[in-house]
mmCIF file of C-alpha atoms in Angstrom:
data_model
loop_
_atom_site.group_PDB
_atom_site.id
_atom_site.type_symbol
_atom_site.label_atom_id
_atom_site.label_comp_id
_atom_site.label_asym_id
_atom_site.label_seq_id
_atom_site.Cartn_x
_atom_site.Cartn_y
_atom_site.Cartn_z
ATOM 1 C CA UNK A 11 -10.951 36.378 14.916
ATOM 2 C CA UNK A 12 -10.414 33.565 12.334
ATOM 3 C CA UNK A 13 -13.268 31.382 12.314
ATOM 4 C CA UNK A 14 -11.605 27.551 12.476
ATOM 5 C CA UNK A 15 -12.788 25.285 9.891
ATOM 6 C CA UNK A 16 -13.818 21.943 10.782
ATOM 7 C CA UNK A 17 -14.466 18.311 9.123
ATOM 8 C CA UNK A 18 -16.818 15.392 10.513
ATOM 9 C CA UNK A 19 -15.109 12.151 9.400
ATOM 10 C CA UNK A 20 -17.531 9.055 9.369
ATOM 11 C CA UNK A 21 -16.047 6.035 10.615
ATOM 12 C CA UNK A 22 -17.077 2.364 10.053
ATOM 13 C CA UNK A 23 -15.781 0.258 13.106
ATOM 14 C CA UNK A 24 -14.627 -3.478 11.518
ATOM 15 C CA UNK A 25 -14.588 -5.905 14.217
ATOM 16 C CA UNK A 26 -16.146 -8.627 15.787
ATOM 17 C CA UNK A 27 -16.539 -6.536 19.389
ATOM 18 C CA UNK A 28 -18.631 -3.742 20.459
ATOM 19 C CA UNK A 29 -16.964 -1.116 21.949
ATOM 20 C CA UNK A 30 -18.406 1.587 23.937
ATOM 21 C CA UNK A 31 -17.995 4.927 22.800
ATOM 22 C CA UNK A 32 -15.486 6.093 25.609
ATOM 23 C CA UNK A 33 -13.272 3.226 24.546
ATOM 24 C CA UNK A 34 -13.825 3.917 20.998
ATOM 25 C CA UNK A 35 -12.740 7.986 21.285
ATOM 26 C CA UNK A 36 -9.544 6.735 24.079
ATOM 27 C CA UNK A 37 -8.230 4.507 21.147
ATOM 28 C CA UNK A 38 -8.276 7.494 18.291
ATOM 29 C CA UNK A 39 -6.516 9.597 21.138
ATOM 30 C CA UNK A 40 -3.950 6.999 22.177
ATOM 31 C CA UNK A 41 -3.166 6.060 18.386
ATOM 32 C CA UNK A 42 -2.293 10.237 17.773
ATOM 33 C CA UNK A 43 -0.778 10.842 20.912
ATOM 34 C CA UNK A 44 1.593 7.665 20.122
ATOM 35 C CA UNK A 45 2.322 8.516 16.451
ATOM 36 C CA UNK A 46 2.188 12.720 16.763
ATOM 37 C CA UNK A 47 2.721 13.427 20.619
ATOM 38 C CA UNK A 48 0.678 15.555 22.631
ATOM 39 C CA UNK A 49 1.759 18.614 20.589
ATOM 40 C CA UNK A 50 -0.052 16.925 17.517
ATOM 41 C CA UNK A 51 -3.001 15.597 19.925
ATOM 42 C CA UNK A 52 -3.567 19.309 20.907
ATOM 43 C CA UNK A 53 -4.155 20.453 17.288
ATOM 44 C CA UNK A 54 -6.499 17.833 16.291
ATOM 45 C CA UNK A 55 -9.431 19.229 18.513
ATOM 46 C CA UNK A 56 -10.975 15.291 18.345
ATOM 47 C CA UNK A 57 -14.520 14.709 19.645
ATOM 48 C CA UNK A 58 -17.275 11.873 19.677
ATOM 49 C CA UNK A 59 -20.144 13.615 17.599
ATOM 50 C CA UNK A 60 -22.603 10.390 17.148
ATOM 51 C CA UNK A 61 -21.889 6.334 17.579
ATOM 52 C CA UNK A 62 -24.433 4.109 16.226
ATOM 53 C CA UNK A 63 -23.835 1.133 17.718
ATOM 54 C CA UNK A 64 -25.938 -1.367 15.753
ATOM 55 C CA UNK A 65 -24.740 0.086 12.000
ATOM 56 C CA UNK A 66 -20.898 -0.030 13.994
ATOM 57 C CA UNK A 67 -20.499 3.856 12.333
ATOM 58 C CA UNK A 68 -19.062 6.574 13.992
ATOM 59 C CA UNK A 69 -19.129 10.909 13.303
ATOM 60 C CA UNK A 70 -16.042 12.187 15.027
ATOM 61 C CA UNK A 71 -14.607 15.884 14.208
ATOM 62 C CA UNK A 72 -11.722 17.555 13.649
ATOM 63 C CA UNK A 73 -9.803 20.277 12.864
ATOM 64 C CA UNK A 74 -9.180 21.204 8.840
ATOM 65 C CA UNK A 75 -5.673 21.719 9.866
ATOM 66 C CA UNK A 76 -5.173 18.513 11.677
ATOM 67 C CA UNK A 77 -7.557 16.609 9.261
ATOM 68 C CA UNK A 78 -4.447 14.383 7.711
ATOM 69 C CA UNK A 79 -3.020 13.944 11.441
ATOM 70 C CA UNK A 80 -5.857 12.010 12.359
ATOM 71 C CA UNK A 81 -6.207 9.979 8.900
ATOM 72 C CA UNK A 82 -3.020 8.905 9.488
ATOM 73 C CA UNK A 83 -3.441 7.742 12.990
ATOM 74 C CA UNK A 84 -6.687 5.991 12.655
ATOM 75 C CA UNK A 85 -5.350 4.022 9.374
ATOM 76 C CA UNK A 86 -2.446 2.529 12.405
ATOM 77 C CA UNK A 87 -5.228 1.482 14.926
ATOM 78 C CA UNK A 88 -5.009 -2.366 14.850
ATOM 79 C CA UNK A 89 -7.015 -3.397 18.150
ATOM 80 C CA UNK A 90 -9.097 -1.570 20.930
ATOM 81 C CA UNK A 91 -9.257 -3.540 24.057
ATOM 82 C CA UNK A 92 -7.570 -6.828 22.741
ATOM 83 C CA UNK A 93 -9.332 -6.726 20.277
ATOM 84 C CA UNK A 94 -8.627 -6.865 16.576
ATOM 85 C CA UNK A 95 -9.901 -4.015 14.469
ATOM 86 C CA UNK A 96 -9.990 -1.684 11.335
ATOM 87 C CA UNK A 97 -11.479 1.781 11.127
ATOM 88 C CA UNK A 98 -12.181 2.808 7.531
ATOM 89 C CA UNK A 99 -13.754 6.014 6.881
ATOM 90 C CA UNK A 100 -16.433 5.929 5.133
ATOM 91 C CA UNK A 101 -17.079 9.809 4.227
ATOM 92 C CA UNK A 102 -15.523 13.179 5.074
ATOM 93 C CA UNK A 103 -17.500 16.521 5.133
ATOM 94 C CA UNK A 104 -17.442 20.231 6.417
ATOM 95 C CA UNK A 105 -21.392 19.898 7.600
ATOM 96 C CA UNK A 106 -23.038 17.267 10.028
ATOM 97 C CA UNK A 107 -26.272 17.518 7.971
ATOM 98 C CA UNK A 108 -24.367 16.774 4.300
ATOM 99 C CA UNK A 109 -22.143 14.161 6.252
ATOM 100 C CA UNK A 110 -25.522 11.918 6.920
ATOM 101 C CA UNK A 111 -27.165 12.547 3.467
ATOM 102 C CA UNK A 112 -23.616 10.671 1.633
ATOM 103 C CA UNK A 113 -23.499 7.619 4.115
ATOM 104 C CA UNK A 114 -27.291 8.000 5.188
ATOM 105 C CA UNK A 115 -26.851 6.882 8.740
ATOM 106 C CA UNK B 287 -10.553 10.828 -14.608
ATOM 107 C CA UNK B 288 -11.077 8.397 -11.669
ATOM 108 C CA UNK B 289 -7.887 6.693 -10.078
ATOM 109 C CA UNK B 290 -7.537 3.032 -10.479
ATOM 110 C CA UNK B 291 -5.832 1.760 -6.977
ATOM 111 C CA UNK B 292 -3.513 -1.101 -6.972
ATOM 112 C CA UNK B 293 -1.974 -3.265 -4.369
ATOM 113 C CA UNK B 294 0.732 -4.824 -5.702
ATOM 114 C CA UNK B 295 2.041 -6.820 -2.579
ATOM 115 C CA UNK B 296 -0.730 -9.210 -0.967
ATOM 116 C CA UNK B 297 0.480 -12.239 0.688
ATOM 117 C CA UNK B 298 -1.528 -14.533 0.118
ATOM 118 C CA UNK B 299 -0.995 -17.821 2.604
ATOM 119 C CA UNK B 300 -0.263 -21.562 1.565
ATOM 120 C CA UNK B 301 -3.077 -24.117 2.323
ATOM 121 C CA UNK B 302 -5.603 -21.563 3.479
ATOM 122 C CA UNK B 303 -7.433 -20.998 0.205
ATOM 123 C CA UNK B 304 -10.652 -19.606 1.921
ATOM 124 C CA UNK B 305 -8.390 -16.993 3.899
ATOM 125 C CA UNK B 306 -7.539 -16.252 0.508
ATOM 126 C CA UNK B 307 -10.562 -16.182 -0.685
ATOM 127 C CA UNK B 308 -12.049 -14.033 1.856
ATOM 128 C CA UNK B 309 -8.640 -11.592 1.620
ATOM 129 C CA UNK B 310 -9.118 -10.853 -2.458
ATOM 130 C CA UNK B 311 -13.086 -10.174 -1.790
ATOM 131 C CA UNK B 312 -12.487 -8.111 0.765
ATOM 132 C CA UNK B 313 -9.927 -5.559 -1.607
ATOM 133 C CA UNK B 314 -12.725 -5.461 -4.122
ATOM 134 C CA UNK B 315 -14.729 -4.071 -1.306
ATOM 135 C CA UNK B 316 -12.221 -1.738 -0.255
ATOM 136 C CA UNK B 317 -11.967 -0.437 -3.324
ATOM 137 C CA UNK B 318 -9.018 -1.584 -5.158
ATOM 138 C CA UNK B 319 -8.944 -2.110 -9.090
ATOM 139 C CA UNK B 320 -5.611 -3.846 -10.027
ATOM 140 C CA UNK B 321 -4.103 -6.881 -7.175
ATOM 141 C CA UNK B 322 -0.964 -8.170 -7.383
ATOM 142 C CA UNK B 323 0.381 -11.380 -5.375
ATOM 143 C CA UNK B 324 3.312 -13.159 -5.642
ATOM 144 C CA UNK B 325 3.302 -16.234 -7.340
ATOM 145 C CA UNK B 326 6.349 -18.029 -6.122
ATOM 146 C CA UNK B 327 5.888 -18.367 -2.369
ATOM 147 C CA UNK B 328 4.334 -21.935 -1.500
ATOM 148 C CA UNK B 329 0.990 -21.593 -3.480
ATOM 149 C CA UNK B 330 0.261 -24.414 -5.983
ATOM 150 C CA UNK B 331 -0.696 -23.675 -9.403
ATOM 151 C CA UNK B 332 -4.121 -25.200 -8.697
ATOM 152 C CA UNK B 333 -4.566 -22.028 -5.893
ATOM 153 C CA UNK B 334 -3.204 -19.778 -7.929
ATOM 154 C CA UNK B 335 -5.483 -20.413 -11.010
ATOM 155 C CA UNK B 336 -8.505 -20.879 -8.115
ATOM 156 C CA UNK B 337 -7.775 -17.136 -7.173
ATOM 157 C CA UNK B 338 -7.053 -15.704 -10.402
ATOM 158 C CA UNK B 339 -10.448 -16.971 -11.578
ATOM 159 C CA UNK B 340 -12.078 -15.495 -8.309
ATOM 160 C CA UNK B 341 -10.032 -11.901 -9.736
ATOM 161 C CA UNK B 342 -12.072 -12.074 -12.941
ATOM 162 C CA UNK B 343 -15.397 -13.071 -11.644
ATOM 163 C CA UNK B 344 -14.605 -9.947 -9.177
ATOM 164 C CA UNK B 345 -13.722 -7.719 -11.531
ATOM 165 C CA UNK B 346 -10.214 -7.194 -10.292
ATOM 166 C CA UNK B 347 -7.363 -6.914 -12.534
ATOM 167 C CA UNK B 348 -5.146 -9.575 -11.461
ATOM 168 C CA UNK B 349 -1.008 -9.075 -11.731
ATOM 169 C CA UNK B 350 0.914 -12.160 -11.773
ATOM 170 C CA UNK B 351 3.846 -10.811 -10.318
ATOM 171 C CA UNK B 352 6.986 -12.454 -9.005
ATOM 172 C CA UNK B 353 9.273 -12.128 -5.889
ATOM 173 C CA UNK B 354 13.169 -12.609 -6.497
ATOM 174 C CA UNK B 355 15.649 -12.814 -3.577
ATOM 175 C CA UNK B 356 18.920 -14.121 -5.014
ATOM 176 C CA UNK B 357 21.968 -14.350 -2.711
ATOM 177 C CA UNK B 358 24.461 -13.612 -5.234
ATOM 178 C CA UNK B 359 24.604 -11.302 -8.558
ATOM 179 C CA UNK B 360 25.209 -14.489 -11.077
ATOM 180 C CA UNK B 361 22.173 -15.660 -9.394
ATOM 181 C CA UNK B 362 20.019 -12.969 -10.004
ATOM 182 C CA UNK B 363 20.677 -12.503 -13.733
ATOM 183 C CA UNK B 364 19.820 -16.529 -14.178
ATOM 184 C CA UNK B 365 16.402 -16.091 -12.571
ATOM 185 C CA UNK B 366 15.713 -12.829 -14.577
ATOM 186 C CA UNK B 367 16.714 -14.360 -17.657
ATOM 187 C CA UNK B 368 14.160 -17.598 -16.375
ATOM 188 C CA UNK B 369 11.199 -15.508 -15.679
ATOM 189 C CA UNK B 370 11.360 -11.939 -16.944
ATOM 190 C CA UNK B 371 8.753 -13.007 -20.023
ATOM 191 C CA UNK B 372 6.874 -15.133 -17.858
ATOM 192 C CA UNK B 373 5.613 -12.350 -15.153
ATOM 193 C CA UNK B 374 4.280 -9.401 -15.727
ATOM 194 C CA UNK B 375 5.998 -7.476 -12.718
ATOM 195 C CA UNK B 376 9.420 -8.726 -11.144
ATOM 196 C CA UNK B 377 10.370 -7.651 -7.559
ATOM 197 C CA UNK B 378 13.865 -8.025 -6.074
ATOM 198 C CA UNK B 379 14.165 -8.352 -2.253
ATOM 199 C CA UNK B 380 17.750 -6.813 -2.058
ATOM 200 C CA UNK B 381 19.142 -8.292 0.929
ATOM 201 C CA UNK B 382 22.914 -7.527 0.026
ATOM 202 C CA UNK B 383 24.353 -4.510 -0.873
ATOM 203 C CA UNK B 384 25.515 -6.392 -3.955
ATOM 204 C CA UNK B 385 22.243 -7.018 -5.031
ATOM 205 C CA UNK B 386 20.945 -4.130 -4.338
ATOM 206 C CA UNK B 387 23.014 -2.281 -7.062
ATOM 207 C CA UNK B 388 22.665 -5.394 -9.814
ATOM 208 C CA UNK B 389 19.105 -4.819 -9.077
ATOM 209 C CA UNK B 390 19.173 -1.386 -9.796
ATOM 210 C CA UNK B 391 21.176 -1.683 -12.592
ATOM 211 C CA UNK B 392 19.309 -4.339 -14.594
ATOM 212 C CA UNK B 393 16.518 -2.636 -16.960
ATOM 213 C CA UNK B 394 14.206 -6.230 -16.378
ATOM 214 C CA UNK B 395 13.760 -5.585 -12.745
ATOM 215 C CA UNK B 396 10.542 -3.309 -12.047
ATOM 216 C CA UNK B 397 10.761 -3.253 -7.956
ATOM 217 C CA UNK B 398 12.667 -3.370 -5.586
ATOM 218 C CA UNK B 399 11.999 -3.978 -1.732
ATOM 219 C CA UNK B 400 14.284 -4.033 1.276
ATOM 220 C CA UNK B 401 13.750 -5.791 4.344
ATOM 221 C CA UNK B 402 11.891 -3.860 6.766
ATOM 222 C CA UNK B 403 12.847 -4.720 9.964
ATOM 223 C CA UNK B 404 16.653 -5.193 9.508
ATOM 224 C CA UNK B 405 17.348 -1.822 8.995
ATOM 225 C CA UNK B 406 21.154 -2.096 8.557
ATOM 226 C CA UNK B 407 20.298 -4.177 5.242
ATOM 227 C CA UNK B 408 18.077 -1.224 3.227
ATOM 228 C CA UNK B 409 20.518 0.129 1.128
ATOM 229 C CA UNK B 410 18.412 2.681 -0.908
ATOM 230 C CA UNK B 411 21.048 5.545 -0.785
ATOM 231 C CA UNK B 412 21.711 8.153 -3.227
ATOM 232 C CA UNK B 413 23.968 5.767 -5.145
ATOM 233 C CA UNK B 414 21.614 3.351 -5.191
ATOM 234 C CA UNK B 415 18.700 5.935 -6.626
ATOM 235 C CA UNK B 416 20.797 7.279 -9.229
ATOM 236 C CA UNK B 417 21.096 3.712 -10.754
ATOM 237 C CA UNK B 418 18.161 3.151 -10.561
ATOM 238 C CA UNK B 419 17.111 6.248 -12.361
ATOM 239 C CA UNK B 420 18.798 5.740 -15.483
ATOM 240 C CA UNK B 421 16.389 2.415 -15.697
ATOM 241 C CA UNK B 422 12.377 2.577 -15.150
ATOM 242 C CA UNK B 423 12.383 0.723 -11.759
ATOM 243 C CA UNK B 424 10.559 1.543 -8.743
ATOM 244 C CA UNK B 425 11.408 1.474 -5.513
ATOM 245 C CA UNK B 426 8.420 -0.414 -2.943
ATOM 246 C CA UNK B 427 7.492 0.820 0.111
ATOM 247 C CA UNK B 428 5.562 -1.808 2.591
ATOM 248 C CA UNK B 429 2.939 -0.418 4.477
ATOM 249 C CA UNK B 430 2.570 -3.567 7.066
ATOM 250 C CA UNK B 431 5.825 -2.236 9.080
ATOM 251 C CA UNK B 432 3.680 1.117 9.525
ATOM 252 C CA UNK B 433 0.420 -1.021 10.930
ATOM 253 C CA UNK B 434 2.197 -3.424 13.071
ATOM 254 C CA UNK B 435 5.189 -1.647 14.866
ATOM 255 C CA UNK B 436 4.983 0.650 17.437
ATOM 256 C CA UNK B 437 7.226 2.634 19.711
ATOM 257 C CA UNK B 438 10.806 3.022 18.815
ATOM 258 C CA UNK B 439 10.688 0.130 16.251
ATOM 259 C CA UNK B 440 8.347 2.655 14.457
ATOM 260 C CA UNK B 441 9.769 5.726 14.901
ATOM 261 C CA UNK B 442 12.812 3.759 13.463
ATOM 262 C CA UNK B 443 11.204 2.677 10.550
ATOM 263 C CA UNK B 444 9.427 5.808 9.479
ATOM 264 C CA UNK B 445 12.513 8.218 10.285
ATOM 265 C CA UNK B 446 14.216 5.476 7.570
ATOM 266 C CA UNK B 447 11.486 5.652 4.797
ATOM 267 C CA UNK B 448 11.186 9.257 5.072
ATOM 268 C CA UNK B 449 14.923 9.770 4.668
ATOM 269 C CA UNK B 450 15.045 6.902 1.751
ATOM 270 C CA UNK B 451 11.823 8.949 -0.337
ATOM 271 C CA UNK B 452 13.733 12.327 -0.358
ATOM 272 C CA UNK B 453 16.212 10.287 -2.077
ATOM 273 C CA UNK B 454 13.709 8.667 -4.257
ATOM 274 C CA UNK B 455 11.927 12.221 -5.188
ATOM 275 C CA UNK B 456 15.883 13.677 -5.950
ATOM 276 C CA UNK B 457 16.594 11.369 -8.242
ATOM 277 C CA UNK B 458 13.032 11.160 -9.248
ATOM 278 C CA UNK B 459 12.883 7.301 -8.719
ATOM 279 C CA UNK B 460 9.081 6.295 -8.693
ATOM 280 C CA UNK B 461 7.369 5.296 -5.179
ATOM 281 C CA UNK B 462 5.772 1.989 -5.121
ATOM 282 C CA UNK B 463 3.079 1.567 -1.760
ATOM 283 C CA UNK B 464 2.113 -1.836 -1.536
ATOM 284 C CA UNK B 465 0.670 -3.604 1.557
ATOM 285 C CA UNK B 466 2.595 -6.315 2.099
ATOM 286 C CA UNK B 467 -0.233 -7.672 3.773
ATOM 287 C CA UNK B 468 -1.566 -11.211 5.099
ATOM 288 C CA UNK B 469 -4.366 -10.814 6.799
ATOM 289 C CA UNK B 470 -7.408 -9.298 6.284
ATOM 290 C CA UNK B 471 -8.323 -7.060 9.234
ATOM 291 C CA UNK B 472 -4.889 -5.352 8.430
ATOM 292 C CA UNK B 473 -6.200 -4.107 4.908
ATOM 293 C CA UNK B 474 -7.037 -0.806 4.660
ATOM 294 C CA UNK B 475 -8.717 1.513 1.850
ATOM 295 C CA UNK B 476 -6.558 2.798 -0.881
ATOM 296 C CA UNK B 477 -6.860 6.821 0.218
ATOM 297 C CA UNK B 478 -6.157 5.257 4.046
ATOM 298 C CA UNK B 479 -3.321 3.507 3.133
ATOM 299 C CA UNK B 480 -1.678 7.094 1.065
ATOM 300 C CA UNK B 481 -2.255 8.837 4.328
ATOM 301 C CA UNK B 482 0.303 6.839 6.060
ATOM 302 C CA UNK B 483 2.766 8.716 3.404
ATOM 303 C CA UNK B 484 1.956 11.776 4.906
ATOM 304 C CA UNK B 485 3.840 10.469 7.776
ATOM 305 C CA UNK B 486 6.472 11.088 5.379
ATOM 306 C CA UNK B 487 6.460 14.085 4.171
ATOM 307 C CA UNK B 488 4.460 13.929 1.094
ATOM 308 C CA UNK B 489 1.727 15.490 -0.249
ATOM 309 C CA UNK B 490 -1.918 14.193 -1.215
ATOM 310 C CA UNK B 491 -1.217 14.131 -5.225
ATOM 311 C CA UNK B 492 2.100 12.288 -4.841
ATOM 312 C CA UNK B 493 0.814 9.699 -1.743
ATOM 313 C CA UNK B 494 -2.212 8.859 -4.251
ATOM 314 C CA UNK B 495 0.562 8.378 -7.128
ATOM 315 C CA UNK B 496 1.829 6.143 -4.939
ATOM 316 C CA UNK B 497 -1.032 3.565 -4.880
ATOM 317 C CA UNK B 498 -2.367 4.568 -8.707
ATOM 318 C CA UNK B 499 -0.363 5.680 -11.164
ATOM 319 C CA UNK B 500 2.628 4.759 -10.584
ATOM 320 C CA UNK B 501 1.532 0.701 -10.586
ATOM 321 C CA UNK B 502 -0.347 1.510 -13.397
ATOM 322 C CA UNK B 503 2.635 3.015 -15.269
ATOM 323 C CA UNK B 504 4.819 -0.011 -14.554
ATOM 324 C CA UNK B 505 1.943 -3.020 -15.499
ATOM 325 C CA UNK B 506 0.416 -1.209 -19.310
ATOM 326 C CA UNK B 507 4.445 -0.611 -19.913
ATOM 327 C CA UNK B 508 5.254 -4.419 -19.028
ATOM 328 C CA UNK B 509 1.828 -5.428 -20.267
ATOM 329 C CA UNK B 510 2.797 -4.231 -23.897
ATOM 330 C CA UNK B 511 5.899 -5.682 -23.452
ATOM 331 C CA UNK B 512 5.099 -8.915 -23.131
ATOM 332 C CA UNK B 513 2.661 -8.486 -26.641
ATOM 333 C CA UNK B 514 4.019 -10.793 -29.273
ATOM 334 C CA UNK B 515 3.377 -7.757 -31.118
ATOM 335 C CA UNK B 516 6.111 -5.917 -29.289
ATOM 336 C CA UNK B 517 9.637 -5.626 -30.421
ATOM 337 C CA UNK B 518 11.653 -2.650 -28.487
ATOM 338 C CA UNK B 519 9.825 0.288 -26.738
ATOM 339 C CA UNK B 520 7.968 2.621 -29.447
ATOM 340 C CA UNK B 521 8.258 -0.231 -32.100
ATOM 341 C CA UNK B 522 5.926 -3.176 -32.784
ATOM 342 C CA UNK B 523 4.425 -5.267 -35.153
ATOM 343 C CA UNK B 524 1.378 -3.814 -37.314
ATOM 344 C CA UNK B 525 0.751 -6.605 -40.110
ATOM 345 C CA UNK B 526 3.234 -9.430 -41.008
ATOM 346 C CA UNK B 527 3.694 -10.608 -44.372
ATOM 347 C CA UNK B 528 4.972 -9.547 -47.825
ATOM 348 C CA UNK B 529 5.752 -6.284 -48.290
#
């Protein structure tokens, strides 16, 4: 069988709030479920890999396939919980371990 | 070679210069080389000198670039003939059909932008592209309706804009993304902002295009233009005097 390629996306959270990581990952899934449906959602294979709260950075990861699927949607999420935010990512890799070394988290 | 991103379409708000302020440093940060804001919505020249310094001291290419939205055809070939050597890009808001097609006709217009929320008033058909193809106009895409719609109004919107860039890429017409943008939490990086192409059907190379190279193309060719040393497209002055 096919081994399935993944990518770690690093995410810097821009907002005034903390959000816990549950809320965090429920946003990311709302914003594709709303924009691709849940036959999109299913592809994407989304999950929380690290949250560091104080630095506001993220490692979520994904599947190769579905990489641009959840670009897009994170690019449309405008607020988490009331409120107002931005996720930019900061760095995309294919290794956890190369992911850390470009935005040294 | 490395792309140079542009934004083309901030909107930049009357009497809140720090907003302003704070919106132009934070596109540096982002990333973006070339910013464009229109000049003729309520900001004084004071402002817009204020923030054009700020550009330089930044780094950032500044565009003076002008918005148009005439309500009849006589009107719009006034203000081109007013301002066409006084701004180095020229948008039309079509809000008419009539416009639309003066607009696309006319070689000094270099965008042009339809209303994104009244969606019986975008009138980029395949008539409209294939006027607009015998001139060098672009056709601008705002990526705010993307950001700040949801539901059906969405849907809506991108079903439109995917529809209205097949036309573009038939008649090879280029694609403009600007963000159309007024606050600063709703800015997003350059390769962000080309992803939310691929919610229309494009590919990476021609969603970077998008926000690079096509701007670029548009403000050297009007940038040379405006040279004294320019006289018609391929010729310009080398040396005046006796011959």
């Amino acid at each position: 069988m096919k081994r399935t390629k993944r990518r770690y996306l690093a995410l810097e959270i821009d907002s005034k709030a903390n959000f816990q990581p549950k809320i965090l990952i429920d946003a990311i899934w709302s914003s594709i479920l709303k924009l691709y449906g849940e036959y999109g959602a299913s592809q994407t294979s989304l999950s929380l890999i690290d949250y560091n709260l104080e630095e506001k950075q993220v490692i979520i990861r994904t599947n190769l396939s579905a990489l641009n699927i959840v670009r897009t949607s994170l690019v449309t999420i405008t607020s988490i919980a009331e409120n107002r935010v931005a996720l930019h990512v900061l760095s995309i890799s294919g290794t956890i371990k190369a992911l850390k070394e470009k935005i040294k988290m | 070679m490395k792309r140079q991103f542009a934004d083309l379409h901030l909107i930049l708000k009357s009497n809140k210069i720090d907003e302003n302020i704070q919106l132009i440093k934070k596109i540096k940060f982002l990333g973006y080389n070339l910013l464009g804001f229109s000049s003729n919505n309520s900001l004084d020249k004071h402002s817009i000198n204020l923030l054009r310094d700020l550009c330089k001291n930044l780094e950032i290419d500044y565009i003076s670039r002008i918005d148009l939205s005439p309500k009849t055809r006589n009107e719009l070939k006034i203000k081109l003939r007013k301002v066409r050597r006084k701004y180095e890009i020229v948008c039309v808001k079509c809000k008419t059909k009539e416009i639309a097609r003066q607009a696309a006709q006319d070689r000094r217009v270099d965008l042009i932008n339809f209303p994104s929320l009244s969606f019986r008033n975008r009138f980029f058909d395949r008539n409209e592209a294939e006027l607009v193809s015998n001139n060098l106009t672009a056709f601008e895409i705002d990526a705010k309706p993307l950001l700040v719609l949801y539901g059906s109004l969405r849907a809506k919107i991108i079903s439109l804009l995917r529809r209205e860039t097949v036309i573009a890429n038939d008649f090879h017409v280029p694609i403009v993304l600007s963000s159309g943008i007024s606050e600063s939490i709703l800015l997003r990086k350059p390769r962000e902002i080309a992803a939310l192409m691929f919610l229309l059907d494009m590919d990476q190379t021609s969603a970077l295009d998008t926000i690079s190279t096509n701007p670029n193309t548009i403000v050297l060719r009007n940038r040379e233009k405006l040279k004294s040393s320019f006289v018609a497209p391929g010729i310009r002055i080398i040396k005046e005097g006796d011959c």
